Structure formats: C-alpha cells, structure tokens
PDB file of C-alpha atoms in Angstrom:
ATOM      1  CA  UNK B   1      29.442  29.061 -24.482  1.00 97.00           C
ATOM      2  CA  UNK B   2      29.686  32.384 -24.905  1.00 98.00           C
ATOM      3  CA  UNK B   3      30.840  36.042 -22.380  1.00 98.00           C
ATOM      4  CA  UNK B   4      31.049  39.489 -22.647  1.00 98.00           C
ATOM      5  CA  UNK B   5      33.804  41.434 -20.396  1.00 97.00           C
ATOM      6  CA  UNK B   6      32.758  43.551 -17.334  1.00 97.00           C
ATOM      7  CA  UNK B   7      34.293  46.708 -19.333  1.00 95.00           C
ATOM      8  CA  UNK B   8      31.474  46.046 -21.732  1.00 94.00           C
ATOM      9  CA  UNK B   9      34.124  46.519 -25.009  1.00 94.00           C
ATOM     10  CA  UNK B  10      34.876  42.748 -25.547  1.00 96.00           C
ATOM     11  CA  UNK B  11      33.024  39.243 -26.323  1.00 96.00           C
ATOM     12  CA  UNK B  12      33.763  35.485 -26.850  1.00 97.00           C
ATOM     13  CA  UNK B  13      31.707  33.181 -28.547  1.00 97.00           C
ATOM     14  CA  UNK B  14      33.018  29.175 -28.731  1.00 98.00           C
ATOM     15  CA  UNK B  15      30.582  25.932 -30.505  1.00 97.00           C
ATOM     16  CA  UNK B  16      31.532  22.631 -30.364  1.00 98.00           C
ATOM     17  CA  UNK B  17      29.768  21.030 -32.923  1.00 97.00           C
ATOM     18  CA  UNK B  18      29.795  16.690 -33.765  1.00 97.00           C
ATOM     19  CA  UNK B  19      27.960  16.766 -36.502  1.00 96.00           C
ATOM     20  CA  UNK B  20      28.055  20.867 -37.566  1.00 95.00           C
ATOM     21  CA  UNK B  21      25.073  21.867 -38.240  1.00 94.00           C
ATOM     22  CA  UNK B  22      25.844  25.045 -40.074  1.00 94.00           C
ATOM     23  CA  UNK B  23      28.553  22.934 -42.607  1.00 94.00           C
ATOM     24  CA  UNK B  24      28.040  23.090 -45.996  1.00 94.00           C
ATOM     25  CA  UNK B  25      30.019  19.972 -46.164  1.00 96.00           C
ATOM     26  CA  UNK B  26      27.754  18.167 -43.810  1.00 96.00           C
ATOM     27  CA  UNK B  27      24.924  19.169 -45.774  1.00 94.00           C
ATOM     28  CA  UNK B  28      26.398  18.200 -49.123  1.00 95.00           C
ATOM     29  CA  UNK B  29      27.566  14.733 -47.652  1.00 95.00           C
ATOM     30  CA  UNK B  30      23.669  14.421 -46.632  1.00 94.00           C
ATOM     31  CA  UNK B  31      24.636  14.687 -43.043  1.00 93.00           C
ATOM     32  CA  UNK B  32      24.707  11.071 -42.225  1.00 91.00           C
ATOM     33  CA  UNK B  33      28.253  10.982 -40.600  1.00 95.00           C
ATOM     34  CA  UNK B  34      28.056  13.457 -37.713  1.00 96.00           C
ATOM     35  CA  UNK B  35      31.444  12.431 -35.709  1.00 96.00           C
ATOM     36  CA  UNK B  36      32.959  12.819 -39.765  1.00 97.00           C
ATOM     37  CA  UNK B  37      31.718  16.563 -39.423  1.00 97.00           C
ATOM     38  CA  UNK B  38      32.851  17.524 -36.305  1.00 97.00           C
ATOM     39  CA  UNK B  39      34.741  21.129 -35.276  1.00 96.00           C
ATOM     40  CA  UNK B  40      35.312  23.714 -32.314  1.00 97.00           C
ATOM     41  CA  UNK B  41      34.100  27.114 -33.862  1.00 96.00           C
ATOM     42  CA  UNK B  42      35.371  30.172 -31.648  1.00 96.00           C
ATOM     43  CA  UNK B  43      34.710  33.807 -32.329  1.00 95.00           C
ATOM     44  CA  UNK B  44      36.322  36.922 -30.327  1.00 94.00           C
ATOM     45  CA  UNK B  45      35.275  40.183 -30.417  1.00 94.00           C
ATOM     46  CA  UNK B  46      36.585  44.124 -29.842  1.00 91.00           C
ATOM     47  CA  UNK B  47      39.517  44.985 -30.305  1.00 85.00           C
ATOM     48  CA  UNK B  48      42.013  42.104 -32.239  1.00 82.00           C
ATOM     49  CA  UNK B  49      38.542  40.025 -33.180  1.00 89.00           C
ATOM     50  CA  UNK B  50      38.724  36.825 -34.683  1.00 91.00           C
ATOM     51  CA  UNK B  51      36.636  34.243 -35.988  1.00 93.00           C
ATOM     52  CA  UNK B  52      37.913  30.234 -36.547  1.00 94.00           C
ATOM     53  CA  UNK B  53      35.491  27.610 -37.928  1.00 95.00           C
ATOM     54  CA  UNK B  54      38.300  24.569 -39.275  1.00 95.00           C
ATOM     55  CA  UNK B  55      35.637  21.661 -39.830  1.00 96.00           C
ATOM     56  CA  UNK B  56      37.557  17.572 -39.596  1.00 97.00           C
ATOM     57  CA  UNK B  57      37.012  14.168 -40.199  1.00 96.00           C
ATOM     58  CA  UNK B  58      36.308  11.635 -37.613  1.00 95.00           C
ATOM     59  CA  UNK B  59      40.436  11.186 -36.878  1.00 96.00           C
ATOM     60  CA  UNK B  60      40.157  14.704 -35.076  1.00 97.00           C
ATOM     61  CA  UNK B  61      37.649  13.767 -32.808  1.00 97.00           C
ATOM     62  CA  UNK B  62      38.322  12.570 -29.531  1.00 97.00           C
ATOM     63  CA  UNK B  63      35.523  12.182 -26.915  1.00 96.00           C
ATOM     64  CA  UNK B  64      35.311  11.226 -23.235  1.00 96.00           C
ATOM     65  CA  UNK B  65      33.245  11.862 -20.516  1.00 94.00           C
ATOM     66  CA  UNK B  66      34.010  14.717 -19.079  1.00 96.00           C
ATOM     67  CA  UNK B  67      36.475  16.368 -22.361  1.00 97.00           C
ATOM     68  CA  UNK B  68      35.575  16.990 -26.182  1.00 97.00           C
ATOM     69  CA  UNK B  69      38.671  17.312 -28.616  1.00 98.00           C
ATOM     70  CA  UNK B  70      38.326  18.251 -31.585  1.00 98.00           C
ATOM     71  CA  UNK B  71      42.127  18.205 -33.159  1.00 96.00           C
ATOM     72  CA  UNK B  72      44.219  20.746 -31.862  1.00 96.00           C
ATOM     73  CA  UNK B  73      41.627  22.665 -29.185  1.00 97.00           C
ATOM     74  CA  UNK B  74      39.394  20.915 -26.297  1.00 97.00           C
ATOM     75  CA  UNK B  75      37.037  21.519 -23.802  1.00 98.00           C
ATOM     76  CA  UNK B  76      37.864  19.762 -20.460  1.00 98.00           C
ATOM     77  CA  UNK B  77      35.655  19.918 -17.327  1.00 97.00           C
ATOM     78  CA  UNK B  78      37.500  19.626 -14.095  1.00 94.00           C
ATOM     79  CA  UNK B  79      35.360  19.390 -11.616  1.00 91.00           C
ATOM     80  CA  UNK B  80      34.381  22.896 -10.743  1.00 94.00           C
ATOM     81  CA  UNK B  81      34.655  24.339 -13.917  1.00 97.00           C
ATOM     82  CA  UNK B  82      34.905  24.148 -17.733  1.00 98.00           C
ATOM     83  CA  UNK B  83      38.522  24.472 -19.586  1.00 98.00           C
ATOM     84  CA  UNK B  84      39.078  25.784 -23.336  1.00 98.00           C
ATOM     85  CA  UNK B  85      42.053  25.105 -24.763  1.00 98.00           C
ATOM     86  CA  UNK B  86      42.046  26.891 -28.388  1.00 97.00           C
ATOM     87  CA  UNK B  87      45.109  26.568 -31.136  1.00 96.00           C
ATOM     88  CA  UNK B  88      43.402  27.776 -34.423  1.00 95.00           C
ATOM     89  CA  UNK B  89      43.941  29.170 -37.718  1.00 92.00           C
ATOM     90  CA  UNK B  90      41.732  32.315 -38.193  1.00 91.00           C
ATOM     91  CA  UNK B  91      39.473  32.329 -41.198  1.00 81.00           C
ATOM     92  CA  UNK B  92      40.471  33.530 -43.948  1.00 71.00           C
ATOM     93  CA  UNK B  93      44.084  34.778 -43.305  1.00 78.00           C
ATOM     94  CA  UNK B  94      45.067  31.699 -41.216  1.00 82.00           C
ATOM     95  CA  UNK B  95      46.596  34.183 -38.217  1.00 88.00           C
ATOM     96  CA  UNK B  96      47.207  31.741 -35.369  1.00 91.00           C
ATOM     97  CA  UNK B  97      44.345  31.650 -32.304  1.00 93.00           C
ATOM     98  CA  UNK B  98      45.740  30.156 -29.061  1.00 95.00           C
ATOM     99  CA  UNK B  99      44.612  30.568 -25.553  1.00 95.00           C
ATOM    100  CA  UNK B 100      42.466  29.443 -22.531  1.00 97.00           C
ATOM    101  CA  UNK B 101      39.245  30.352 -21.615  1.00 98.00           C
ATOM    102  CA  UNK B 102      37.693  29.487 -18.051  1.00 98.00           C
ATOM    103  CA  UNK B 103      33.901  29.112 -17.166  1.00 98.00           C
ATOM    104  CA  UNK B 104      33.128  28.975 -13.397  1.00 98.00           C
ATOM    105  CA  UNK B 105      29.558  28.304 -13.148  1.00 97.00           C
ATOM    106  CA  UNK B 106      27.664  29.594  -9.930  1.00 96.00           C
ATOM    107  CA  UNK B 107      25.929  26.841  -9.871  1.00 95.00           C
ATOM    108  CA  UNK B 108      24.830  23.952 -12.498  1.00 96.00           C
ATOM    109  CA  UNK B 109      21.077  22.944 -13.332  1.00 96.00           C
ATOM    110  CA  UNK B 110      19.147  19.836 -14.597  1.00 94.00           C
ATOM    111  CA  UNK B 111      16.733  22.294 -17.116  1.00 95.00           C
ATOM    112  CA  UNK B 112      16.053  20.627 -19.918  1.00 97.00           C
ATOM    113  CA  UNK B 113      13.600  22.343 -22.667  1.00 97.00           C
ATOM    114  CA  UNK B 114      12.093  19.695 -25.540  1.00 98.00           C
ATOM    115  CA  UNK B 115      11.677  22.316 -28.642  1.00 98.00           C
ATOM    116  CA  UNK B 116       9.154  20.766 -30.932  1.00 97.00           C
ATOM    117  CA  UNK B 117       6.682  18.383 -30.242  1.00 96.00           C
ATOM    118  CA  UNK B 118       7.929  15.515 -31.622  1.00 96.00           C
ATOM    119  CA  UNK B 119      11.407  15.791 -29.139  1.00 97.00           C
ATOM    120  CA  UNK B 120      14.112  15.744 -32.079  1.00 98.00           C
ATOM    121  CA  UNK B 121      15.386  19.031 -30.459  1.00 98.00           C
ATOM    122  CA  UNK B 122      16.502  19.887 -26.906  1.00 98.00           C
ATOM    123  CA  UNK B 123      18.390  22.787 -25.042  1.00 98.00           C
ATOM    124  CA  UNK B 124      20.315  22.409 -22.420  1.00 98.00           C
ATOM    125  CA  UNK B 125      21.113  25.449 -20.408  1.00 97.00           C
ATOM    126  CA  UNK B 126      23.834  23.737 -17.970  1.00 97.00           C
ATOM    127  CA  UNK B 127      25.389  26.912 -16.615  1.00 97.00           C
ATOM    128  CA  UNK B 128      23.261  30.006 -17.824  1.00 97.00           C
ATOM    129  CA  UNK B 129      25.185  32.031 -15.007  1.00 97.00           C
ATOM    130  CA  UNK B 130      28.777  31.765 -14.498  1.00 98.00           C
ATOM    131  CA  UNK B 131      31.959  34.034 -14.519  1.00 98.00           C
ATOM    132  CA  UNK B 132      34.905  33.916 -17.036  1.00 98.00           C
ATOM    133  CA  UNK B 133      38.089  34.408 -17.764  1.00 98.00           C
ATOM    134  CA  UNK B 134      39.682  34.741 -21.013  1.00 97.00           C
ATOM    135  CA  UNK B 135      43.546  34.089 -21.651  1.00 95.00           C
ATOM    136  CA  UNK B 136      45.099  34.825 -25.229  1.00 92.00           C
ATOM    137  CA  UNK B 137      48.820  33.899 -25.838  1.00 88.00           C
ATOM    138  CA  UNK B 138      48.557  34.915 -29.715  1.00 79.00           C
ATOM    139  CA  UNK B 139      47.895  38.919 -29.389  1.00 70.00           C
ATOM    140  CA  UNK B 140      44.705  38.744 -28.036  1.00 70.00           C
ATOM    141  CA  UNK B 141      43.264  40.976 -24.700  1.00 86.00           C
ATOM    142  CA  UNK B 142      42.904  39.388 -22.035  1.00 93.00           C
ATOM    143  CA  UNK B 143      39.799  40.002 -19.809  1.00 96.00           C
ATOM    144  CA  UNK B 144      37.079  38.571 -17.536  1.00 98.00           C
ATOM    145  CA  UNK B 145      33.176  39.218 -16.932  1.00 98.00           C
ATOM    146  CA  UNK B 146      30.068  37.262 -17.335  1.00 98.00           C
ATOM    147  CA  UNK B 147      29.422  34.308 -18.680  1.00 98.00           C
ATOM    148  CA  UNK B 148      27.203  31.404 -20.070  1.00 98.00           C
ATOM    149  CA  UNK B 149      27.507  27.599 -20.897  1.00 98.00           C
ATOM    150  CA  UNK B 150      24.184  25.621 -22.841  1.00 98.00           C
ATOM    151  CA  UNK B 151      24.250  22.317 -25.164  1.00 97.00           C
ATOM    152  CA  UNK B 152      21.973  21.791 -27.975  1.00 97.00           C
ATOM    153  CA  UNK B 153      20.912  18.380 -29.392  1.00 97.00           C
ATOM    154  CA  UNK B 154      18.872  17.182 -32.617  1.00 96.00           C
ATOM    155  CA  UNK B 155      17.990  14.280 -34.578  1.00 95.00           C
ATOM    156  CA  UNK B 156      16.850  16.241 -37.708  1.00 95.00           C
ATOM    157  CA  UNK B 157      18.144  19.369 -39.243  1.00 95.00           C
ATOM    158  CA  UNK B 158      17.533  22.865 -38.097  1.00 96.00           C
ATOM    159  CA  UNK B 159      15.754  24.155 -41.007  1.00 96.00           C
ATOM    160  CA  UNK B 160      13.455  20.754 -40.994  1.00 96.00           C
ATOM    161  CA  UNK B 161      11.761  21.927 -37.987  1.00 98.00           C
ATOM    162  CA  UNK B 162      12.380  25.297 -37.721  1.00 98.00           C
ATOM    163  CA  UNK B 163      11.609  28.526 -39.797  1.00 98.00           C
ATOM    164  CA  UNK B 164      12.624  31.284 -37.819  1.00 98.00           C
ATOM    165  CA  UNK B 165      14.032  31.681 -33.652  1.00 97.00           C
ATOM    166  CA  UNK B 166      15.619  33.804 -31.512  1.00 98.00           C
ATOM    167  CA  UNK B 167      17.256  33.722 -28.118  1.00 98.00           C
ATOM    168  CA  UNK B 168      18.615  35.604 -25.436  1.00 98.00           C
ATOM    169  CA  UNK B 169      20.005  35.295 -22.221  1.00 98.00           C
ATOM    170  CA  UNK B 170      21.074  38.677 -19.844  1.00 98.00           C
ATOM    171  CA  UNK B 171      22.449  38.841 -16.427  1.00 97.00           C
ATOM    172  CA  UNK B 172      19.234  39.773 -14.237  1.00 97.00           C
ATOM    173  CA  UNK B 173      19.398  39.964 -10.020  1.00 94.00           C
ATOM    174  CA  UNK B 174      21.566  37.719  -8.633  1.00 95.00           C
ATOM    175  CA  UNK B 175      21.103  34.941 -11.595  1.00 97.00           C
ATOM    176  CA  UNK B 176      19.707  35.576 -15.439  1.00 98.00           C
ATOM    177  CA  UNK B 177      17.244  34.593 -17.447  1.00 98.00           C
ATOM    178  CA  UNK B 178      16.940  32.974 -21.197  1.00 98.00           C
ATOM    179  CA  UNK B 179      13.807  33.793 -23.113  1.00 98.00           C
ATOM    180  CA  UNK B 180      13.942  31.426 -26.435  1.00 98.00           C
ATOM    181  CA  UNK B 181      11.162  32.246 -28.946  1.00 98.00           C
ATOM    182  CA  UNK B 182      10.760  30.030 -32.340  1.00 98.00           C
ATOM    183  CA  UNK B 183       8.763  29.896 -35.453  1.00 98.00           C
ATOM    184  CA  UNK B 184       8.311  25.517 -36.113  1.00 98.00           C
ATOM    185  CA  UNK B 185       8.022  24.542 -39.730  1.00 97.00           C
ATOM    186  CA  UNK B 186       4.347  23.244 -38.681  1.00 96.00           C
ATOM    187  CA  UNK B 187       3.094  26.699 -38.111  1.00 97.00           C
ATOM    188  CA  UNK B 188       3.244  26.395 -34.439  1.00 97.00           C
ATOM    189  CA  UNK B 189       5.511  28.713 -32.065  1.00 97.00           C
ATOM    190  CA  UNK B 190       7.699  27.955 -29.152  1.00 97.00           C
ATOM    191  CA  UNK B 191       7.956  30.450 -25.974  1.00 97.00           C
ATOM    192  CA  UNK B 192       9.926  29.904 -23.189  1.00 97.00           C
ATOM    193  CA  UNK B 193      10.921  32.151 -20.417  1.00 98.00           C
ATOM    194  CA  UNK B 194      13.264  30.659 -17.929  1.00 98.00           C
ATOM    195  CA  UNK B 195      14.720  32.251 -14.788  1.00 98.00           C
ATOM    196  CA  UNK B 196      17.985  31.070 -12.965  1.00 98.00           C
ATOM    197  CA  UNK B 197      18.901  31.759  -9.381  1.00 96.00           C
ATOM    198  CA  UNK B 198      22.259  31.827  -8.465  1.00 93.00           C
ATOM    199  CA  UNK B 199      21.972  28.261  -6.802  1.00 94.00           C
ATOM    200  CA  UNK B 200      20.868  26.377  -9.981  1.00 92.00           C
ATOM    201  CA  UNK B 201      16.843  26.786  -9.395  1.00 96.00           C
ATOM    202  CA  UNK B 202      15.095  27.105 -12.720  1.00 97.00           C
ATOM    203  CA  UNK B 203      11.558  28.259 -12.656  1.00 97.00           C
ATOM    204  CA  UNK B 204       9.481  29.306 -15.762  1.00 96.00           C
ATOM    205  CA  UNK B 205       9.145  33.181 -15.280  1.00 96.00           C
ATOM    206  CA  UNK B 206       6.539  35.097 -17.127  1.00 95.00           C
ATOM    207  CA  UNK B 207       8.767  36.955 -20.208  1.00 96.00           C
ATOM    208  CA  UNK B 208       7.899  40.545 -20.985  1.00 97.00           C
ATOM    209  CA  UNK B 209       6.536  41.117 -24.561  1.00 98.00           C
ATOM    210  CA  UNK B 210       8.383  40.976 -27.979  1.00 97.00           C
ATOM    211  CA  UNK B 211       9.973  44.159 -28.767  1.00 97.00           C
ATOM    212  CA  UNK B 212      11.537  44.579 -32.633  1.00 96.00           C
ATOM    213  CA  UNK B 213      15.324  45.291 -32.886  1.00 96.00           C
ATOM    214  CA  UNK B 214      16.843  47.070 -35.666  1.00 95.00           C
ATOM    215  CA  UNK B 215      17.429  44.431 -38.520  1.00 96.00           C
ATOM    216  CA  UNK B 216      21.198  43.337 -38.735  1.00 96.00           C
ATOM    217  CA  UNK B 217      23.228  44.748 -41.294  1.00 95.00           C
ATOM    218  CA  UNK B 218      22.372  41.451 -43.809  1.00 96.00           C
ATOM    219  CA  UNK B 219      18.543  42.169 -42.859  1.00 96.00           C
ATOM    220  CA  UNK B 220      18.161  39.726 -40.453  1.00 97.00           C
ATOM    221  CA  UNK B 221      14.707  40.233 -38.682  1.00 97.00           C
ATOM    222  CA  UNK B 222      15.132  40.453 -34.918  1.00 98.00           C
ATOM    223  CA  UNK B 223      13.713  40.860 -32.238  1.00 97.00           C
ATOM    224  CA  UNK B 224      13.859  40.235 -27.916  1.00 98.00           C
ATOM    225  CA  UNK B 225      11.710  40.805 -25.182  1.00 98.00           C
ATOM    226  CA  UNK B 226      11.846  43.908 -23.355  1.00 98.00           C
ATOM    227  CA  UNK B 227       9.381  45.754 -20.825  1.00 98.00           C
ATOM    228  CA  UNK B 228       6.643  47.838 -22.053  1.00 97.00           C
ATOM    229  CA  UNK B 229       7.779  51.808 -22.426  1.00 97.00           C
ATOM    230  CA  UNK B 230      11.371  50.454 -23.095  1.00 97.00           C
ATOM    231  CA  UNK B 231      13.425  49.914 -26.056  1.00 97.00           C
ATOM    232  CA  UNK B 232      16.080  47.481 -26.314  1.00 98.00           C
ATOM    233  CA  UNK B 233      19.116  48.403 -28.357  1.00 97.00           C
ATOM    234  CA  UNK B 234      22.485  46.765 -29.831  1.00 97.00           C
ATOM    235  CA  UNK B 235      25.290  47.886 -27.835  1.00 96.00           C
ATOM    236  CA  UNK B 236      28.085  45.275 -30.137  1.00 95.00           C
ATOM    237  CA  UNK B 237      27.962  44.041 -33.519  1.00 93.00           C
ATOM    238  CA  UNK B 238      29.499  40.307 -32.906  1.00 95.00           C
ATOM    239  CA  UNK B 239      28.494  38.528 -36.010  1.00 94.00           C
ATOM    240  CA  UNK B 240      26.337  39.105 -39.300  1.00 94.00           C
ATOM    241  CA  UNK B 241      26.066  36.570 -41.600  1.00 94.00           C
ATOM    242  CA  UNK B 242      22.678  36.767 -44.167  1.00 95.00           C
ATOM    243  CA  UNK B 243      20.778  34.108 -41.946  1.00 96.00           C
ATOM    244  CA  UNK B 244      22.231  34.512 -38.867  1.00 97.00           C
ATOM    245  CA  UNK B 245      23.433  37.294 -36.078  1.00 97.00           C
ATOM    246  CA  UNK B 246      24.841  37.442 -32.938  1.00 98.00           C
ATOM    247  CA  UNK B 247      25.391  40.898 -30.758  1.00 97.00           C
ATOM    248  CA  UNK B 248      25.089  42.265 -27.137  1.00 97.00           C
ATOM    249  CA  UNK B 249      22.292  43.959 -26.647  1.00 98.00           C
ATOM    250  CA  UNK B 250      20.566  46.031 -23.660  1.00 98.00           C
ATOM    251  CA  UNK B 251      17.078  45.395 -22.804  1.00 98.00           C
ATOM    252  CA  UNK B 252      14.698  46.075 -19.700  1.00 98.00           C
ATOM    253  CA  UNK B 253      13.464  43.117 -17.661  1.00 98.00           C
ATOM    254  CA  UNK B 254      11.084  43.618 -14.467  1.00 97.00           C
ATOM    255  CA  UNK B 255      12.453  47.028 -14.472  1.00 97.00           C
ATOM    256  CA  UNK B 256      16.488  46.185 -14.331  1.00 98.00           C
ATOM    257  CA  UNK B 257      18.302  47.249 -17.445  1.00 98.00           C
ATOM    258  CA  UNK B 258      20.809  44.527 -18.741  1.00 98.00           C
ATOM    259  CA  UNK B 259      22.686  43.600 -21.149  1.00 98.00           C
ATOM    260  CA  UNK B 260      23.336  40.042 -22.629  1.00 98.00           C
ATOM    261  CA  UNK B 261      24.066  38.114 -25.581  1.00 98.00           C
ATOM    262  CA  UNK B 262      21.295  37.453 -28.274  1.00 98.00           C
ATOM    263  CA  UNK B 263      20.728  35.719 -31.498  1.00 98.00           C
ATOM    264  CA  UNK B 264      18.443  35.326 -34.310  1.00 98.00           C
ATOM    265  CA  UNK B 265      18.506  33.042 -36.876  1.00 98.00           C
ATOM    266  CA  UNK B 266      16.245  32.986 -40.443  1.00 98.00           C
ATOM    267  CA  UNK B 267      16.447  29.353 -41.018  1.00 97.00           C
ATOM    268  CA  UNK B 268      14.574  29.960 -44.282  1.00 96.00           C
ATOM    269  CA  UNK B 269      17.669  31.721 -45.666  1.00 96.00           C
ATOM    270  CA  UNK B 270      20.345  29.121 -44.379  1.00 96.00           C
ATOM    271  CA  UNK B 271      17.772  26.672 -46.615  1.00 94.00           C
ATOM    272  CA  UNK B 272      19.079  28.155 -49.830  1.00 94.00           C
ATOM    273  CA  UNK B 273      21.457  25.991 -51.565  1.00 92.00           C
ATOM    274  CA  UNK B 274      23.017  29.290 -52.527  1.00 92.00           C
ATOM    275  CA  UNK B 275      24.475  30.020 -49.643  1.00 93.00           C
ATOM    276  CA  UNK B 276      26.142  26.916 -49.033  1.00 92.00           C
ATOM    277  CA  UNK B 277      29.198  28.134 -51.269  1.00 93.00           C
ATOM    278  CA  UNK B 278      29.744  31.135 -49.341  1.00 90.00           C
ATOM    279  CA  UNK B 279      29.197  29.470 -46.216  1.00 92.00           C
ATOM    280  CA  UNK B 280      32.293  26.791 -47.665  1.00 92.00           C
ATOM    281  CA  UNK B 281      35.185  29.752 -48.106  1.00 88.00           C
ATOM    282  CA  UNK B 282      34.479  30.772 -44.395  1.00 89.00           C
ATOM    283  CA  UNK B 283      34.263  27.406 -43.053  1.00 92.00           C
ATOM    284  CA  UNK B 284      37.209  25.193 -44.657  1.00 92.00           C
ATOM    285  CA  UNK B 285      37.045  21.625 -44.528  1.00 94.00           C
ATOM    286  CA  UNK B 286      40.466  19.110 -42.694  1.00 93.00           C
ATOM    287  CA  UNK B 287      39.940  15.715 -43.326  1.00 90.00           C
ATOM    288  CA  UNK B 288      43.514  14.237 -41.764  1.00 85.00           C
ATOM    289  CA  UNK B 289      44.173  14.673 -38.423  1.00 87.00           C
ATOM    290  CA  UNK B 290      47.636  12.972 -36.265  1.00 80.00           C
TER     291      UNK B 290
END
C-alpha cells in the first residue's frame, strides 16, 4: 500500500512480503522457503523519513484470514477498512518506527491482471482508490490524503520473467487509474491501462502514450504515460536504489493534471549477484522470533 498527504510534502510506502522477493537472503537460500523469508517493509517520506526492511524466519509469521503478522507489526482488515500496526527498527541506525496507518477504501474490486502468459504472475489492485490516515507515536508527522492498496503474487522470480516494468497509479475524476507497462524476458511487452470508479467498476481505459522521465539519481530508466503536449515531472524523491525507484510524480491524463505514485524497476540490474551484498546491509536478516 502506499499514500501521499493532501499537503503534497509527505508519503508512505508499506510491503508485506512471504517470501521477499527483493532478499538477498531468499535468493542465496535459493528461495525455496517463502513463509522462512517473510517481512513487513515500510518506508516514510518528508520530513523525519524512514525506511525499515527487518527480514524473519517462519516463527515471525503469523497468518489468518483476514490479518498478516509478521513479528512485531500487522496488517488487520476490519471490515471496512485495512489496519497497520508498525513497531520497527529503522535501517541502519535502528531508531524505533511505531504507529498506525488506516486505509479506507471507497470501494473494493474483483480486477485481477495475469502478467505473462504463462500466469506465474498476477496483480491485484484491491483498493486502487481509498483515503488514509497516518498515525506516528515515535516522532513522526502525522497526516492524511490519498491512498492505494494492491497484492502481487508469483510462482517464479521477478527477474525470470521480467526485464524491465513500470507502474503508476494517480488520482483521476472521482476514482484513478493504474497504467502498468513491462518488458517479459521472452521479448514480449505487457500494457495495461485500467480505470477505477469510485464504486469499484474497473474498465480497461485507453492509456495516453509513454512519455520519458528524467532518469533517477542511480540511472534508473523511467518513464509514465502522459498526454501528448505535456510533460510529466517528479514532484518527490521517495526511494533510489540502482535497480529500483519510487517517487510522486505529476502527469496529464485526458486533460486533468495529477499526481500519483510511480515506480520503475530494471530487473536486469537486481540480476547481478553484485548487488546482493549491498542489498544485505540495508535489509538485515531475524531468524528468532517469541
């Protein structure tokens, strides 16, 4: 899930991951144990950012039909809307993250987009428009503003099927839309274009054409789609990270300017073995968990 505050000068950014597909540690242990690889990653940014990505054994997790634990923080749905409890340690300097973060959808859907052919990946998009509120108890701002709430799932690694995507979802009428554009490994490309109403209809909506962003500061190619004449721009840096970024940025859709959270990812890079050491000092690895 992720939100960015109505004063435009904060964001949020929280993945629950069984089996973590980013995890060095999941990789190295040839990532046949997901439930062993398991963590609640959760990002804040603006003023008093921080970023937590504690990966745990199996002993940490703790899942039931409508919660997900993963040791100390949870996600609980209640009914009419989704619960966050968060008690981190910050990576690196282990500064303490605790709050609660709300997610009222408008309205929940039944979308469900197959990604490659062969079905080993599907999104998701439960809640792509929803309102939240965000609650820190350790320092934090507190704020509220737009949200969004999707689920990803895969039977084979990211980088076995995928060279290259990028997503995107903005605020737009009364509802949003997603637009989710990816390079496959097989030399074939995936374009979807989704619009949401604020009643949980989904219809396929015809996506204006791809317009290049500025590279990230790590060189990340990236672009989003954005009407013709116009010129989508980052408005906030949220995260860089040499095969992956995540910001807010302002584009122009069917003539309404908006602004939204995109991503791009280079799974090419994240294929390196090299990384996978740098990736281990930011993500640190619990085994025990009472």
């Amino acid at each position: 899930m992720d939100g960015l505050s109505d004063c435009g000068r904060y964001g949020i950014s929280i993945i629950a991951f069984i089996g973590s597909v980013f995890s060095p540690w999941y990789r190295w242990a040839g990532r046949r144990d997901p439930a062993n690889h398991c963590c609640i990653n959760v990002a804040t940014y603006g003023a008093g950012g921080r970023w937590t990505m504690t990966e745990r054994g199996r002993s940490a997790l703790d899942l039931e039909e409508d919660s997900i634990a993963v040791g100390p923080s949870h996600l609980r749905w209640t009914g009419d809307h989704l619960e966050i409890s968060v008690d981190e340690r910050a990576t690196p300097y282990g500064t303490r993250m605790r709050g609660t973060i709300r997610l009222h959808p408008t309205a929940l859907t039944d979308a469900e987009v197959v990604l490659t052919p062969e079905g080993t990946h599907v999104w998701r998009p439960f809640a792509p428009t929803a309102r939240i509120e965000v609650d820190w108890r350790s320092g934090g701002v507190n704020w509220s503003g737009h949200g969004y709430f999707d689920a990803n799932f895969g039977t084979r690694a990211l980088e076995d099927d995928f060279s290259y995507w990028t997503w995107g979802r903005f605020p737009h009428g009364d509802g949003s839309v997603a637009f989710y554009d990816a390079d496959r490994r097989d030399g074939t490309s995936l374009e979807t274009a989704l619009a949401f109403g604020p009643d949980g209809n989904v219809a396929r909506t015809e996506a204006p054409p791809k317009t290049r962003l500025r590279r990230s500061l790590w060189t990340v190619r990236r672009e989003t789609r954005c009407d013709p004449g116009a010129t989508p721009r980052q408005v906030q840096a949220m995260l860089d990270a040499p095969f992956y970024t995540r910001s807010a940025v302002e584009t122009v859709v069917d003539g309404e300017t908006v602004t939204g959270v995109h991503e791009a990812l280079d799974l090419r890079r994240f294929a390196s073995p090299l990384l996978k050491p740098m990736l281990a000092v930011r993500v640190p690895r619990r085994t025990k968990w009472r």
